[in-house]
Tab-separated table of C-alpha atoms in Angstrom:
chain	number	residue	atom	x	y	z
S	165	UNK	CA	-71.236	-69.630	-103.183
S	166	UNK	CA	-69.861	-73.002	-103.733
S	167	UNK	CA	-66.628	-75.212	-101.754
S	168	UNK	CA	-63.154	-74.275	-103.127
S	169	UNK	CA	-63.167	-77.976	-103.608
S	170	UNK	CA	-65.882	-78.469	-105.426
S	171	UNK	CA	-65.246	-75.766	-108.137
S	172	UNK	CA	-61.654	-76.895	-108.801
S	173	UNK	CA	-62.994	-80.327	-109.282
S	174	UNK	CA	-65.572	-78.832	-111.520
S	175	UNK	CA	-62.447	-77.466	-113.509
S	176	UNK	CA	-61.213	-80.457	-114.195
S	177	UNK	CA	-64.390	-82.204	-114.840
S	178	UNK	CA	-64.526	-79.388	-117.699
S	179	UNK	CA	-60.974	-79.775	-118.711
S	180	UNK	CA	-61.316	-83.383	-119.318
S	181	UNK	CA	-64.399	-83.039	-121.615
S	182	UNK	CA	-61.933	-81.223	-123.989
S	183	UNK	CA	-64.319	-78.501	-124.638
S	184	UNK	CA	-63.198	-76.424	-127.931
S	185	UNK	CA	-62.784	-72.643	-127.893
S	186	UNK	CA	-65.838	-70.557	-128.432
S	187	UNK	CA	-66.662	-67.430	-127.453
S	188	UNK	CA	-69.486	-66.317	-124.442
S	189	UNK	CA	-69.727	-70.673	-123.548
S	190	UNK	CA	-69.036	-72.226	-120.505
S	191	UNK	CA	-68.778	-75.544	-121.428
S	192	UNK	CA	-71.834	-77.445	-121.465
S	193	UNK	CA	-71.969	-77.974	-124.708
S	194	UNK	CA	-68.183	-78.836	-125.597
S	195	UNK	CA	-66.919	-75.581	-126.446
S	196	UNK	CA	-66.109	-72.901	-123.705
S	197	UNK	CA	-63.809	-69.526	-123.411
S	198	UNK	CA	-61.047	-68.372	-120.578
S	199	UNK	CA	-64.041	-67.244	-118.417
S	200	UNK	CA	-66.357	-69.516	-119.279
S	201	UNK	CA	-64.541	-72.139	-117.521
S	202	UNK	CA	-64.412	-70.254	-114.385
S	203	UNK	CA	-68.331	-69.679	-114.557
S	204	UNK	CA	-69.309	-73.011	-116.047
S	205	UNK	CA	-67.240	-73.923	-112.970
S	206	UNK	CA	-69.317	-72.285	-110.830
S	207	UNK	CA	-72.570	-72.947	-112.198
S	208	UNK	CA	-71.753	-76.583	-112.163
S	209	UNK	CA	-71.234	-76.500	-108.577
S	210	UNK	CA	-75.027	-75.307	-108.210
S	211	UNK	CA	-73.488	-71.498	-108.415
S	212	UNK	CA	-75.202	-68.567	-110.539
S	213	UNK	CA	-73.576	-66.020	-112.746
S	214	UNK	CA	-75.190	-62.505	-112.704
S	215	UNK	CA	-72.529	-60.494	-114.637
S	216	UNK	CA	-71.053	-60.091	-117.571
S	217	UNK	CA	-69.239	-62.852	-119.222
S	218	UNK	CA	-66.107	-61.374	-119.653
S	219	UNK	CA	-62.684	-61.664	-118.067
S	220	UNK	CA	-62.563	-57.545	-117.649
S	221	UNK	CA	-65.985	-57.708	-115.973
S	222	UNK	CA	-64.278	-60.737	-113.941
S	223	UNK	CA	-61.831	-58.642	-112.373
S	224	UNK	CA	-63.630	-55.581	-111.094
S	225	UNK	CA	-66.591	-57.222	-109.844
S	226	UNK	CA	-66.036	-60.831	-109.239
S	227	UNK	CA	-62.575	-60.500	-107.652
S	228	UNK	CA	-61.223	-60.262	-104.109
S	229	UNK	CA	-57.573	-59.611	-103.180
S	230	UNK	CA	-56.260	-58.689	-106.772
S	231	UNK	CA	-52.751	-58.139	-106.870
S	232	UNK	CA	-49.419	-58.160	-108.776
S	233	UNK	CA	-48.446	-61.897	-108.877
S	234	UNK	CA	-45.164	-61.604	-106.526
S	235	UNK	CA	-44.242	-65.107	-105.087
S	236	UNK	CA	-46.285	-68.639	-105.110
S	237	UNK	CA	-49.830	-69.174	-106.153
S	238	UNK	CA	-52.292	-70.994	-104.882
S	239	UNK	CA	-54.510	-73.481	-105.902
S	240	UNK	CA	-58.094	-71.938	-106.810
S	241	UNK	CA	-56.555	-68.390	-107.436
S	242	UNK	CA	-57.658	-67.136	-110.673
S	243	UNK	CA	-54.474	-65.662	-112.739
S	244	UNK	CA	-54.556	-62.901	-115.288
S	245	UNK	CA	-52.678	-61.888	-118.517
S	246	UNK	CA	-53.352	-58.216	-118.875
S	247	UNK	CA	-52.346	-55.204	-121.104
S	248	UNK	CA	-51.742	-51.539	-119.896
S	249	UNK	CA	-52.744	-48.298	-122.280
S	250	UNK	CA	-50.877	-47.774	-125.488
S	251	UNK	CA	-49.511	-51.457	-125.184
S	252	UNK	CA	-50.309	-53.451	-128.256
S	253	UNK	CA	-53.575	-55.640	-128.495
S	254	UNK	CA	-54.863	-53.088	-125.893
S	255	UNK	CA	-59.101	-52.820	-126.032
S	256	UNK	CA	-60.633	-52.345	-122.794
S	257	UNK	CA	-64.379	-52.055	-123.259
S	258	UNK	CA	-65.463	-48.320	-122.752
S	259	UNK	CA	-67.312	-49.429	-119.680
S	260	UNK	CA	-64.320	-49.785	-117.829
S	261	UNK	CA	-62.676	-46.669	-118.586
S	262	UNK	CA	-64.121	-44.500	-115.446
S	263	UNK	CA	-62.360	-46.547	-112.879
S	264	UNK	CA	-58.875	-46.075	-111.472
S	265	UNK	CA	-57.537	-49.427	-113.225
S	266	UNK	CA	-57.498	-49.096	-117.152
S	267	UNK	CA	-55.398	-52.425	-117.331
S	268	UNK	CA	-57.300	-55.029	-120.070
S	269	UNK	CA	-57.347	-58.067	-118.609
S	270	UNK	CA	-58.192	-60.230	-121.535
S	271	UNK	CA	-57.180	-63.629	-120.451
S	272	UNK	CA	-57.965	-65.939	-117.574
S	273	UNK	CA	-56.921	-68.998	-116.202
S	274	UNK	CA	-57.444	-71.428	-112.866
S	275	UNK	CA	-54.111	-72.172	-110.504
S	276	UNK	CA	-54.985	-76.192	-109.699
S	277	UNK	CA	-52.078	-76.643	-108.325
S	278	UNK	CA	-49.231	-74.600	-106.585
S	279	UNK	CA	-46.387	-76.658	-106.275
S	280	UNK	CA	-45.293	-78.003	-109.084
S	281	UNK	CA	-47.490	-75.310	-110.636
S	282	UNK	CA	-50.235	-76.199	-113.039
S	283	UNK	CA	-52.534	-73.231	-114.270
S	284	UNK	CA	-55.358	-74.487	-116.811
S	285	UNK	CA	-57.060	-72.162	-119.255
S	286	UNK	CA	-59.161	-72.177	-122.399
S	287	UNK	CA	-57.427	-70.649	-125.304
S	288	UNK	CA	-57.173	-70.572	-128.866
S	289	UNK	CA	-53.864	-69.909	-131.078
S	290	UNK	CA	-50.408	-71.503	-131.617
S	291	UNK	CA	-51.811	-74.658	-132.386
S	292	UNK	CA	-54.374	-74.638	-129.352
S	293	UNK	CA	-58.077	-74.520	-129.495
S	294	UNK	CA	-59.571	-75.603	-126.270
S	295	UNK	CA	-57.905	-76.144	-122.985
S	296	UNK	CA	-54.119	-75.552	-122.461
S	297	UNK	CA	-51.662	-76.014	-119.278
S	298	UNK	CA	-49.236	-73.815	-117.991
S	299	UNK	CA	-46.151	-75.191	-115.727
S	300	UNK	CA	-45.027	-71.503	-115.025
S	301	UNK	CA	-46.284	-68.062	-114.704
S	302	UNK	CA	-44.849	-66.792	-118.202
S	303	UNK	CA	-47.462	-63.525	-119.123
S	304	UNK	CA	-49.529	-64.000	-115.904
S	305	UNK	CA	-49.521	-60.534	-114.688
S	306	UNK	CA	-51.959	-60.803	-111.502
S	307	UNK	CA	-53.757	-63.000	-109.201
S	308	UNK	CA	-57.283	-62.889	-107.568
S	309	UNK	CA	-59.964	-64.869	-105.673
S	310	UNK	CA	-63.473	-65.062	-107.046
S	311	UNK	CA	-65.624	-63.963	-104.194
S	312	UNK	CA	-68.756	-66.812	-105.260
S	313	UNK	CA	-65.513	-69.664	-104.341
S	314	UNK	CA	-65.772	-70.510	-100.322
S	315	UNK	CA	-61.908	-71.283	-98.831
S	316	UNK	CA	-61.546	-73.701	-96.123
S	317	UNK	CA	-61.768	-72.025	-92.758
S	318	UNK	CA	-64.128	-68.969	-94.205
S	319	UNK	CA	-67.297	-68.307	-92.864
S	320	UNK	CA	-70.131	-68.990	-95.153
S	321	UNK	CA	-71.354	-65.294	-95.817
S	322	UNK	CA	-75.557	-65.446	-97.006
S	323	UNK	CA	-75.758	-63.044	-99.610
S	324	UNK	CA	-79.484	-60.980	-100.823
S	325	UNK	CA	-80.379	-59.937	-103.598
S	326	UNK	CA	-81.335	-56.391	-103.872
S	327	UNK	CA	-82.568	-53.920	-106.574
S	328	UNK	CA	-80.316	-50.618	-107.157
S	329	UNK	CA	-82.611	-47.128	-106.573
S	330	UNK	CA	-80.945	-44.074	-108.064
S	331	UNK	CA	-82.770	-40.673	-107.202
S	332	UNK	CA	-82.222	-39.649	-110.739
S	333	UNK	CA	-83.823	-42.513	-111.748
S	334	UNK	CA	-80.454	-43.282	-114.155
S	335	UNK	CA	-77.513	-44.832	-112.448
S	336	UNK	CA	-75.922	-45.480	-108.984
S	337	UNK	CA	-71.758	-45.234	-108.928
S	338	UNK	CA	-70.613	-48.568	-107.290
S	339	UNK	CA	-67.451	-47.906	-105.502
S	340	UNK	CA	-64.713	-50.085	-104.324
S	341	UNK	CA	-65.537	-48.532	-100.604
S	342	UNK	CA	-67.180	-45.700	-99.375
S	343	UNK	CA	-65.898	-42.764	-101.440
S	344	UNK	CA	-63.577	-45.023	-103.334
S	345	UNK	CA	-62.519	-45.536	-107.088
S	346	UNK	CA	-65.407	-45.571	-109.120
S	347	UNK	CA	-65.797	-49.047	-110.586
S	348	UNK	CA	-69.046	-49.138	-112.228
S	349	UNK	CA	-72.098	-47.124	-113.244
S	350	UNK	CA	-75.502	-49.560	-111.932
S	351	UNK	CA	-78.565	-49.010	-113.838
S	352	UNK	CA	-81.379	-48.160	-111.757
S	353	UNK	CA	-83.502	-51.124	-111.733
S	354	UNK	CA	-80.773	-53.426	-111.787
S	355	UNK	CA	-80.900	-56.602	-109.465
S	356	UNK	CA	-77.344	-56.557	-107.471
S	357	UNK	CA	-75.822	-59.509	-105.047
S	358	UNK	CA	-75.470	-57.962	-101.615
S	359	UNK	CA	-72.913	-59.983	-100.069
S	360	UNK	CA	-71.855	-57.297	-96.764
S	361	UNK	CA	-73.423	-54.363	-94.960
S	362	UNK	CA	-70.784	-51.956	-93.270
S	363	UNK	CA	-71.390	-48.513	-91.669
S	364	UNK	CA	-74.786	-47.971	-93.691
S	365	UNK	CA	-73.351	-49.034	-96.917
């Protein structure tokens, strides 16, 4: 877990190297995607990675708080462009298909500042390949913290690492909560981040 801070300074540390758009980098070798800044970001800041690098990925397991975006941002929420079913350009992975939320979130992009609003984002098209600016919210359909970014005033949370034991020896259904929207099937075997223990979960 790194300082909110630190990662947004790590963003612009990024920015400014002008990386070019590439797909699956992070910037660290001039060339970085939409969620490759976020985790080259992060990784920058001391911070490890231990998903999938992808913006869909991003949302259901990296994510706190998602919502519709309905009034200001704030600086360090990550923003979304997203498509619903049978909307064009639509191609969730399969992966995410068992879960309640079938929205393809195939863009991402880091709020730096709220007021006047400045979202920065690695992109490629309309004359753009590398790192773009946005000055309003346009096709940003949601908002979202990343749960490895500490906010001022929040307790520093130590985390484990744990491996994932299914009795059938497949996979393990990872749940939003307890009897909640399936999100995810876990390999057995699979090393997981355990970040909170509640009621025996």
């Amino acid at each position: 877990m790194i300082e909110l801070r630190e990662f947004l300074q790590n963003v612009e540390e990024i920015a400014a190297e002008r990386p070019a758009d590439k797909l699956g980098e992070d910037g660290s070798d001039g060339e970085c995607d939409c969620i490759g800044l976020v985790i080259g970001a992060i990784r920058r800041g001391g911070g490890e990675w231990d998903g999938i690098h992808g913006t869909n990925y991003t949302v259901r397991n990296a994510v706190d708080y998602l919502t519709d975006i309905d009034g200001e941002l704030t600086a360090g929420e990550l923003v979304f462009k997203s498509r619903a079913p049978g909307k064009s350009g639509y191609d969730l992975p399969v992966r995410y298909m068992t879960g309640n939320d079938k929205r393809d979130y195939y863009h991402v992009g880091v709020v730096m500042n709220a007021d006047p609003l400045r979202i920065v984002h690695c992109t490629t098209g309309g004359g753009v390949n590398g790192m773009a600016e946005d000055t309003r919210v346009g096709q940003w359909t949601h908002r979202g913290w990343l749960i490895k970014i500490r906010r001022e005033g929040e307790p520093m949370v130590e985390t484990m690492t744990a491996t994932v034991v299914a009795e059938s020896g497949l996979t393990v259904n990872m749940r939003t909560k307890p009897g909640g929207a399936l999100v995810y099937r876990v390999p057995g075997g699979a090393e997981v981040t355990v970040t909170t223990r509640q009621d025996g979960w």
